[in-house]
Structure formats: C-alpha cells, structure tokens
Amino acid sequence: MRNFLDSLYKNHSLVYKYFLYVLTVFFIVFFFPRGGKFKYEFQKGKPWQYNNFYAPFDFSVIKSEAEITRERQKVKNNHIEYYYYDPAIVREVDSLLQEEMQLAFNASDLGGAEFNRIKSVAKEVVADLYEYGILSKIERRNTKNSLYLVKNNEAIKLQFKDIYSLSAVEGVIREKLAQHGLTAYESAFQELFFNLIKPNVSFDADLTNKELESEYSKISYTLGNVDEGKLIIAKGEVVEDEDVRVLESLKSEYESELWKASNQYYILFGYTVLVAMVLMMLFLFFKKYRPDIFKDNTKVTFIVVNILIMVFMTTMVVKYNVAYVFVVPLCILPLILKTFFDPRLGLFVHVLTVLILGFVVPNSFEYIFLQTLAGIVTIISVSELYKRANLFISVGQITLVYIIGYFAFHMIHEGNLDDVEWMAFG
C-alpha cells in the first residue's frame, strides 16, 4: 500500500493528465445532443452519391417552419374574437330605470296614462340597446367585422354593427321617440339615459386565446406519408427542394427512432471512442512536439478548458437554434493559443476542436471547411494582436472568409444568389 502511494505521488503529474483526459472526454460526450446520426450526407443542388435509396420504414413528410408559420398566421388572421355579454349590468339598468323614471318625470303632472306610455317607451329603449349589448370603443380589439358574442352561455356570431356603442345611444333614443310621437320628451330622455346606460359587452381574452389555441392544434404538421420500400431518390439524381424535404423528415424520424434504450449505449460508446481518439492526438502532440507544455499541468488544463468552452457554446447553440451556429466565436481559440503559446499549436488545437464539433453540427463538411479556413486565416493574420488596430484587421479577415464562404456554398446549392439569408450575417 505504501509503495502504491509512493508511486502515485511520484507520478502524480501523469495521473492528473489521465484524470483530465477521461474527464474531458466525459464532458464533451455529455454536451453532445442526445440522438443518433443519420448515415447519409446530402446537400441541395448536389448529386445523390449513394445507391438508390428506399424508405426503410413508414414516415411522415414534415412541413417546413416557414409553412407552419404561414398557416398559423392565416389562422390568426381569420380567427374571430369572443366578447362577453354581462346580464348583471342589464338587470342593474332595469332596476335603476324604475327609480330614475320617478325623478325624471312627474306622474301626477303627466297623468297615469301618459306616464305609463313614457315608461313603456323607456323600457323599449333599454331592451333595444341591450339586445346584443353596448360595447365601449376601447374594448374593440381588431378591425374585423365579425365577432362571437357569448350570451347566456351561447356564442352568437354577429357583426360589429349589430352592437351599439355609447355614442349611438343618443340616436337610438331620438329614433324611438319619433316612432311613438314623444319627441317633446327628448331632452328629458337624453338626460335620463346619459347617467343610466353602461357598456355591458367586453372582450373575453381567455376564451379568445383558448379558441385560437384550439385552431392552432388542428394545423397539420405533415404533408403526407411515405410508405416503406418507396424509392426516395436514385443514385446520381440531383437533390432538389422536394427531395430535401423528404430526406430531412426521414433524418429527423431516423435519429429519434435510433435513440432508444437498446441503442443509446452503443451510440454513446461510439461518440466516446471518437472523441477519445481526437483528444489522444492532442496529448500525443504535446508529448512529442511540445514537451514543455506536456510537463506543465497548468498549461494543459488551460488548453483543455478552452476546448470545453467552445464545445459547450456550440452544442448549446445547436440545441436552441442551429441557424446561429457560426455566431459562436470559435476563432478566438486559435487566437488565444497563438498569443499565449505559438501559431502551430493554435492551429492544431483548433482543427481538433472543429473535428469534434463536426459530430453535432448540420452540414458538417461546410462547417469543418469554413472553420478550418477561418482558423488558418487567424493563424497567418497579423501579429502583435495587443495593438487594437491589428486585432480589428484580424477580425475583419476572419469575417470576410465567412462571408465569401457562405456566398460560395449558397451558389453551389442554389445555382444563383436568390433567397440569400441576410440574417446569417446579423
């Protein structure tokens, strides 16, 4: 036991490196997205390089995000909002009408018959105004003509013109009095109803949103099904838009099906072996060509931690929005290592990091090509980066490589410069 501890103490530096190596492999594989890898690479506008490809199982063709967004917007534009009819306000107005009539009109002066006639017309005005309710201007949420009015637990489809506004009350009173030959009492009626009438129709946000979500749920996210054994694409055929749609759908289904309890351990083991091989090259490079760094655990840890940071940042971006994968400042890695160590080491570490990230990014060839090229530009760019002018020049050169590379690949895939995604530069 004592000899073992002595040996461990004497070789603690080497033991630390083994520990760091295993821990780094573990964290990198841990950061990787959970899922299998589709075994075919394909790009729009390029020939299918494999044998005739038949559907390995039944699957659905998934609509694109743009198509789903357009359908959701169409549903939203056609959606009719719901408004709530409050009967309590109507009952309150009816109750107040009985009291206010006594104050507004003197029954003894008018006589019983005339007073009852006026009272009957007043009730007609209230009934007319509150048949579908009164809506305040601030409650109207859209410019559509239709709405659903929820009255007595029943949704009635109406036009906005069927519902009165407060500004329309005066005209309704004038019209009703003219019909009954009571225009002499218009002033008293207007004063009476000015203090009496209240809006009783309000926008029902909860029900509107609930119904809108219900309409959203009816949207189909698929365009159809592909049966097992159907030819998807033949060898040598150019991959067109429709082929990309079908292949992407199959890829998504394939990778989700592959990641099952029976397969996940094999997938994890495969990732672990490949990552371990890449990191082994890094440590062997240190030992053979940079023995001074290999002996210094602090320097080795510094380099490995920087690799982990880049892998973590990239995998997080891939997880949340793969469109921004080039936003990750991967070229900072060779820039830092070039500054603290030497250019050759910076480029070697950068290439190994890019190889690792090639497992998780889409269009891995494009990614590896552009990132490797950008890394080389970083290494051969101006020295003395502590001078801000030189740093800006270096960043400009790297950005130019990305822009030129993006346009070049876009022309290869599309055959033109149409539909350039300018957000990719943002």
mmCIF file with all atom_site columns, C-alpha atoms in Angstrom, residues 168-291:
data_model
loop_
_atom_site.group_PDB
_atom_site.id
_atom_site.type_symbol
_atom_site.label_atom_id
_atom_site.label_alt_id
_atom_site.label_comp_id
_atom_site.label_asym_id
_atom_site.label_entity_id
_atom_site.label_seq_id
_atom_site.pdbx_PDB_ins_code
_atom_site.Cartn_x
_atom_site.Cartn_y
_atom_site.Cartn_z
_atom_site.occupancy
_atom_site.B_iso_or_equiv
_atom_site.pdbx_formal_charge
_atom_site.auth_seq_id
_atom_site.auth_comp_id
_atom_site.auth_asym_id
_atom_site.auth_atom_id
_atom_site.pdbx_PDB_model_num
ATOM 1   C CA . ALA A 1 168 ? -75.031 55.559 -30.731 1.00 0.00 ? 168 ALA A CA 1
ATOM 2   C CA . VAL A 1 169 ? -77.341 55.744 -27.697 1.00 0.00 ? 169 VAL A CA 1
ATOM 3   C CA . GLU A 1 170 ? -78.471 59.295 -28.468 1.00 0.00 ? 170 GLU A CA 1
ATOM 4   C CA . GLY A 1 171 ? -79.593 58.340 -31.972 1.00 0.00 ? 171 GLY A CA 1
ATOM 5   C CA . VAL A 1 172 ? -81.485 55.265 -30.761 1.00 0.00 ? 172 VAL A CA 1
ATOM 6   C CA . ILE A 1 173 ? -83.423 57.377 -28.242 1.00 0.00 ? 173 ILE A CA 1
ATOM 7   C CA . ARG A 1 174 ? -84.283 60.010 -30.859 1.00 0.00 ? 174 ARG A CA 1
ATOM 8   C CA . GLU A 1 175 ? -85.490 57.349 -33.318 1.00 0.00 ? 175 GLU A CA 1
ATOM 9   C CA . LYS A 1 176 ? -87.584 55.532 -30.719 1.00 0.00 ? 176 LYS A CA 1
ATOM 10  C CA . LEU A 1 177 ? -89.282 58.729 -29.507 1.00 0.00 ? 177 LEU A CA 1
ATOM 11  C CA . ALA A 1 178 ? -90.072 59.725 -33.083 1.00 0.00 ? 178 ALA A CA 1
ATOM 12  C CA . GLN A 1 179 ? -91.761 56.372 -33.699 1.00 0.00 ? 179 GLN A CA 1
ATOM 13  C CA . HIS A 1 180 ? -94.066 56.912 -30.703 1.00 0.00 ? 180 HIS A CA 1
ATOM 14  C CA . GLY A 1 181 ? -94.645 60.644 -31.169 1.00 0.00 ? 181 GLY A CA 1
ATOM 15  C CA . LEU A 1 182 ? -92.829 61.594 -27.969 1.00 0.00 ? 182 LEU A CA 1
ATOM 16  C CA . THR A 1 183 ? -90.170 63.940 -29.378 1.00 0.00 ? 183 THR A CA 1
ATOM 17  C CA . ALA A 1 184 ? -91.236 66.591 -26.850 1.00 0.00 ? 184 ALA A CA 1
ATOM 18  C CA . TYR A 1 185 ? -89.607 64.488 -24.143 1.00 0.00 ? 185 TYR A CA 1
ATOM 19  C CA . GLU A 1 186 ? -86.277 64.015 -25.954 1.00 0.00 ? 186 GLU A CA 1
ATOM 20  C CA . SER A 1 187 ? -84.301 66.318 -23.668 1.00 0.00 ? 187 SER A CA 1
ATOM 21  C CA . ALA A 1 188 ? -85.546 64.530 -20.543 1.00 0.00 ? 188 ALA A CA 1
ATOM 22  C CA . PHE A 1 189 ? -84.878 61.104 -22.113 1.00 0.00 ? 189 PHE A CA 1
ATOM 23  C CA . GLN A 1 190 ? -81.354 62.035 -23.156 1.00 0.00 ? 190 GLN A CA 1
ATOM 24  C CA . GLU A 1 191 ? -80.542 63.266 -19.663 1.00 0.00 ? 191 GLU A CA 1
ATOM 25  C CA . LEU A 1 192 ? -82.099 60.169 -18.105 1.00 0.00 ? 192 LEU A CA 1
ATOM 26  C CA . PHE A 1 193 ? -80.176 57.664 -20.234 1.00 0.00 ? 193 PHE A CA 1
ATOM 27  C CA . PHE A 1 194 ? -76.911 59.618 -20.161 1.00 0.00 ? 194 PHE A CA 1
ATOM 28  C CA . ASN A 1 195 ? -76.455 58.655 -16.489 1.00 0.00 ? 195 ASN A CA 1
ATOM 29  C CA . LEU A 1 196 ? -78.186 55.296 -16.794 1.00 0.00 ? 196 LEU A CA 1
ATOM 30  C CA . ILE A 1 197 ? -76.642 53.434 -19.724 1.00 0.00 ? 197 ILE A CA 1
ATOM 31  C CA . LYS A 1 198 ? -73.417 51.447 -19.200 1.00 0.00 ? 198 LYS A CA 1
ATOM 32  C CA . PRO A 1 199 ? -71.433 49.215 -21.578 1.00 0.00 ? 199 PRO A CA 1
ATOM 33  C CA . ASN A 1 200 ? -72.025 45.533 -20.857 1.00 0.00 ? 200 ASN A CA 1
ATOM 34  C CA . VAL A 1 201 ? -70.013 43.851 -23.644 1.00 0.00 ? 201 VAL A CA 1
ATOM 35  C CA . SER A 1 202 ? -66.315 43.230 -23.009 1.00 0.00 ? 202 SER A CA 1
ATOM 36  C CA . PHE A 1 203 ? -63.536 41.406 -24.806 1.00 0.00 ? 203 PHE A CA 1
ATOM 37  C CA . ASP A 1 204 ? -63.067 37.847 -23.476 1.00 0.00 ? 204 ASP A CA 1
ATOM 38  C CA . ALA A 1 205 ? -59.308 37.330 -23.766 1.00 0.00 ? 205 ALA A CA 1
ATOM 39  C CA . ASP A 1 206 ? -59.278 33.907 -22.095 1.00 0.00 ? 206 ASP A CA 1
ATOM 40  C CA . LEU A 1 207 ? -61.909 32.369 -24.350 1.00 0.00 ? 207 LEU A CA 1
ATOM 41  C CA . THR A 1 208 ? -60.446 34.025 -27.461 1.00 0.00 ? 208 THR A CA 1
ATOM 42  C CA . ASN A 1 209 ? -56.969 32.664 -26.723 1.00 0.00 ? 209 ASN A CA 1
ATOM 43  C CA . LYS A 1 210 ? -58.370 29.251 -25.836 1.00 0.00 ? 210 LYS A CA 1
ATOM 44  C CA . GLU A 1 211 ? -60.237 29.015 -29.138 1.00 0.00 ? 211 GLU A CA 1
ATOM 45  C CA . LEU A 1 212 ? -57.205 30.308 -31.033 1.00 0.00 ? 212 LEU A CA 1
ATOM 46  C CA . GLU A 1 213 ? -55.023 27.614 -29.475 1.00 0.00 ? 213 GLU A CA 1
ATOM 47  C CA . SER A 1 214 ? -57.682 25.074 -30.390 1.00 0.00 ? 214 SER A CA 1
ATOM 48  C CA . GLU A 1 215 ? -57.481 26.231 -34.019 1.00 0.00 ? 215 GLU A CA 1
ATOM 49  C CA . TYR A 1 216 ? -53.685 26.063 -33.896 1.00 0.00 ? 216 TYR A CA 1
ATOM 50  C CA . SER A 1 217 ? -53.884 22.473 -32.654 1.00 0.00 ? 217 SER A CA 1
ATOM 51  C CA . LYS A 1 218 ? -55.819 21.496 -35.790 1.00 0.00 ? 218 LYS A CA 1
ATOM 52  C CA . ILE A 1 219 ? -52.933 22.531 -38.042 1.00 0.00 ? 219 ILE A CA 1
ATOM 53  C CA . SER A 1 220 ? -51.300 19.503 -39.596 1.00 0.00 ? 220 SER A CA 1
ATOM 54  C CA . TYR A 1 221 ? -47.519 19.468 -39.311 1.00 0.00 ? 221 TYR A CA 1
ATOM 55  C CA . THR A 1 222 ? -47.138 16.908 -42.077 1.00 0.00 ? 222 THR A CA 1
ATOM 56  C CA . LEU A 1 223 ? -47.726 16.953 -45.833 1.00 0.00 ? 223 LEU A CA 1
ATOM 57  C CA . GLY A 1 224 ? -48.323 13.240 -46.228 1.00 0.00 ? 224 GLY A CA 1
ATOM 58  C CA . ASN A 1 225 ? -46.771 9.832  -45.662 1.00 0.00 ? 225 ASN A CA 1
ATOM 59  C CA . VAL A 1 226 ? -44.044 7.866  -47.395 1.00 0.00 ? 226 VAL A CA 1
ATOM 60  C CA . ASP A 1 227 ? -44.556 4.099  -47.346 1.00 0.00 ? 227 ASP A CA 1
ATOM 61  C CA . GLU A 1 228 ? -41.799 1.650  -46.533 1.00 0.00 ? 228 GLU A CA 1
ATOM 62  C CA . GLY A 1 229 ? -39.941 0.487  -49.633 1.00 0.00 ? 229 GLY A CA 1
ATOM 63  C CA . LYS A 1 230 ? -40.801 3.527  -51.768 1.00 0.00 ? 230 LYS A CA 1
ATOM 64  C CA . LEU A 1 231 ? -37.921 4.958  -53.814 1.00 0.00 ? 231 LEU A CA 1
ATOM 65  C CA . ILE A 1 232 ? -36.910 8.294  -52.324 1.00 0.00 ? 232 ILE A CA 1
ATOM 66  C CA . ILE A 1 233 ? -34.019 9.185  -54.600 1.00 0.00 ? 233 ILE A CA 1
ATOM 67  C CA . ALA A 1 234 ? -31.920 7.325  -57.163 1.00 0.00 ? 234 ALA A CA 1
ATOM 68  C CA . LYS A 1 235 ? -28.149 7.297  -57.392 1.00 0.00 ? 235 LYS A CA 1
ATOM 69  C CA . GLY A 1 236 ? -26.815 10.287 -59.334 1.00 0.00 ? 236 GLY A CA 1
ATOM 70  C CA . GLU A 1 237 ? -30.030 12.302 -59.131 1.00 0.00 ? 237 GLU A CA 1
ATOM 71  C CA . VAL A 1 238 ? -29.651 15.954 -58.152 1.00 0.00 ? 238 VAL A CA 1
ATOM 72  C CA . VAL A 1 239 ? -31.120 16.646 -54.721 1.00 0.00 ? 239 VAL A CA 1
ATOM 73  C CA . GLU A 1 240 ? -33.998 19.084 -55.296 1.00 0.00 ? 240 GLU A CA 1
ATOM 74  C CA . ASP A 1 241 ? -36.219 21.003 -52.856 1.00 0.00 ? 241 ASP A CA 1
ATOM 75  C CA . GLU A 1 242 ? -38.774 18.199 -52.555 1.00 0.00 ? 242 GLU A CA 1
ATOM 76  C CA . ASP A 1 243 ? -36.015 15.614 -52.032 1.00 0.00 ? 243 ASP A CA 1
ATOM 77  C CA . VAL A 1 244 ? -34.519 17.747 -49.253 1.00 0.00 ? 244 VAL A CA 1
ATOM 78  C CA . ARG A 1 245 ? -37.918 17.965 -47.560 1.00 0.00 ? 245 ARG A CA 1
ATOM 79  C CA . VAL A 1 246 ? -38.405 14.178 -47.658 1.00 0.00 ? 246 VAL A CA 1
ATOM 80  C CA . LEU A 1 247 ? -34.816 13.401 -46.614 1.00 0.00 ? 247 LEU A CA 1
ATOM 81  C CA . GLU A 1 248 ? -34.912 15.893 -43.734 1.00 0.00 ? 248 GLU A CA 1
ATOM 82  C CA . SER A 1 249 ? -38.158 14.325 -42.497 1.00 0.00 ? 249 SER A CA 1
ATOM 83  C CA . LEU A 1 250 ? -36.632 10.855 -42.705 1.00 0.00 ? 250 LEU A CA 1
ATOM 84  C CA . LYS A 1 251 ? -33.471 12.067 -40.993 1.00 0.00 ? 251 LYS A CA 1
ATOM 85  C CA . SER A 1 252 ? -35.448 13.519 -38.088 1.00 0.00 ? 252 SER A CA 1
ATOM 86  C CA . GLU A 1 253 ? -37.523 10.341 -37.714 1.00 0.00 ? 253 GLU A CA 1
ATOM 87  C CA . TYR A 1 254 ? -34.488 8.097  -38.102 1.00 0.00 ? 254 TYR A CA 1
ATOM 88  C CA . GLU A 1 255 ? -32.443 9.893  -35.455 1.00 0.00 ? 255 GLU A CA 1
ATOM 89  C CA . SER A 1 256 ? -35.317 9.907  -32.960 1.00 0.00 ? 256 SER A CA 1
ATOM 90  C CA . GLU A 1 257 ? -36.006 6.205  -33.581 1.00 0.00 ? 257 GLU A CA 1
ATOM 91  C CA . LEU A 1 258 ? -32.331 5.369  -33.286 1.00 0.00 ? 258 LEU A CA 1
ATOM 92  C CA . TRP A 1 259 ? -32.056 6.921  -29.819 1.00 0.00 ? 259 TRP A CA 1
ATOM 93  C CA . LYS A 1 260 ? -33.759 4.176  -27.825 1.00 0.00 ? 260 LYS A CA 1
ATOM 94  C CA . ALA A 1 261 ? -32.783 2.280  -24.720 1.00 0.00 ? 261 ALA A CA 1
ATOM 95  C CA . SER A 1 262 ? -31.448 -0.586 -26.811 1.00 0.00 ? 262 SER A CA 1
ATOM 96  C CA . ASN A 1 263 ? -29.272 1.670  -28.965 1.00 0.00 ? 263 ASN A CA 1
ATOM 97  C CA . GLN A 1 264 ? -28.272 4.642  -26.842 1.00 0.00 ? 264 GLN A CA 1
ATOM 98  C CA . TYR A 1 265 ? -25.388 2.854  -25.115 1.00 0.00 ? 265 TYR A CA 1
ATOM 99  C CA . TYR A 1 266 ? -23.864 1.899  -28.460 1.00 0.00 ? 266 TYR A CA 1
ATOM 100 C CA . ILE A 1 267 ? -24.250 5.476  -29.709 1.00 0.00 ? 267 ILE A CA 1
ATOM 101 C CA . LEU A 1 268 ? -22.677 6.906  -26.558 1.00 0.00 ? 268 LEU A CA 1
ATOM 102 C CA . PHE A 1 269 ? -19.864 4.385  -26.767 1.00 0.00 ? 269 PHE A CA 1
ATOM 103 C CA . GLY A 1 270 ? -19.229 5.319  -30.404 1.00 0.00 ? 270 GLY A CA 1
ATOM 104 C CA . TYR A 1 271 ? -19.103 9.034  -29.565 1.00 0.00 ? 271 TYR A CA 1
ATOM 105 C CA . THR A 1 272 ? -16.810 8.315  -26.615 1.00 0.00 ? 272 THR A CA 1
ATOM 106 C CA . VAL A 1 273 ? -14.350 6.333  -28.743 1.00 0.00 ? 273 VAL A CA 1
ATOM 107 C CA . LEU A 1 274 ? -14.179 9.003  -31.451 1.00 0.00 ? 274 LEU A CA 1
ATOM 108 C CA . VAL A 1 275 ? -13.771 11.887 -29.002 1.00 0.00 ? 275 VAL A CA 1
ATOM 109 C CA . ALA A 1 276 ? -11.165 9.906  -27.055 1.00 0.00 ? 276 ALA A CA 1
ATOM 110 C CA . MET A 1 277 ? -9.199  9.343  -30.270 1.00 0.00 ? 277 MET A CA 1
ATOM 111 C CA . VAL A 1 278 ? -9.208  13.067 -31.085 1.00 0.00 ? 278 VAL A CA 1
ATOM 112 C CA . LEU A 1 279 ? -8.082  14.051 -27.591 1.00 0.00 ? 279 LEU A CA 1
ATOM 113 C CA . MET A 1 280 ? -5.434  11.333 -27.637 1.00 0.00 ? 280 MET A CA 1
ATOM 114 C CA . MET A 1 281 ? -3.945  13.034 -30.703 1.00 0.00 ? 281 MET A CA 1
ATOM 115 C CA . LEU A 1 282 ? -3.819  16.260 -28.708 1.00 0.00 ? 282 LEU A CA 1
ATOM 116 C CA . PHE A 1 283 ? -1.925  14.716 -25.782 1.00 0.00 ? 283 PHE A CA 1
ATOM 117 C CA . LEU A 1 284 ? 0.415   12.819 -28.114 1.00 0.00 ? 284 LEU A CA 1
ATOM 118 C CA . PHE A 1 285 ? 1.159   16.070 -29.929 1.00 0.00 ? 285 PHE A CA 1
ATOM 119 C CA . PHE A 1 286 ? 2.024   17.713 -26.615 1.00 0.00 ? 286 PHE A CA 1
ATOM 120 C CA . LYS A 1 287 ? 4.282   14.850 -25.594 1.00 0.00 ? 287 LYS A CA 1
ATOM 121 C CA . LYS A 1 288 ? 6.164   14.597 -28.882 1.00 0.00 ? 288 LYS A CA 1
ATOM 122 C CA . TYR A 1 289 ? 6.384   18.199 -30.103 1.00 0.00 ? 289 TYR A CA 1
ATOM 123 C CA . ARG A 1 290 ? 5.640   20.359 -27.036 1.00 0.00 ? 290 ARG A CA 1
ATOM 124 C CA . PRO A 1 291 ? 7.209   18.531 -24.073 1.00 0.00 ? 291 PRO A CA 1
#
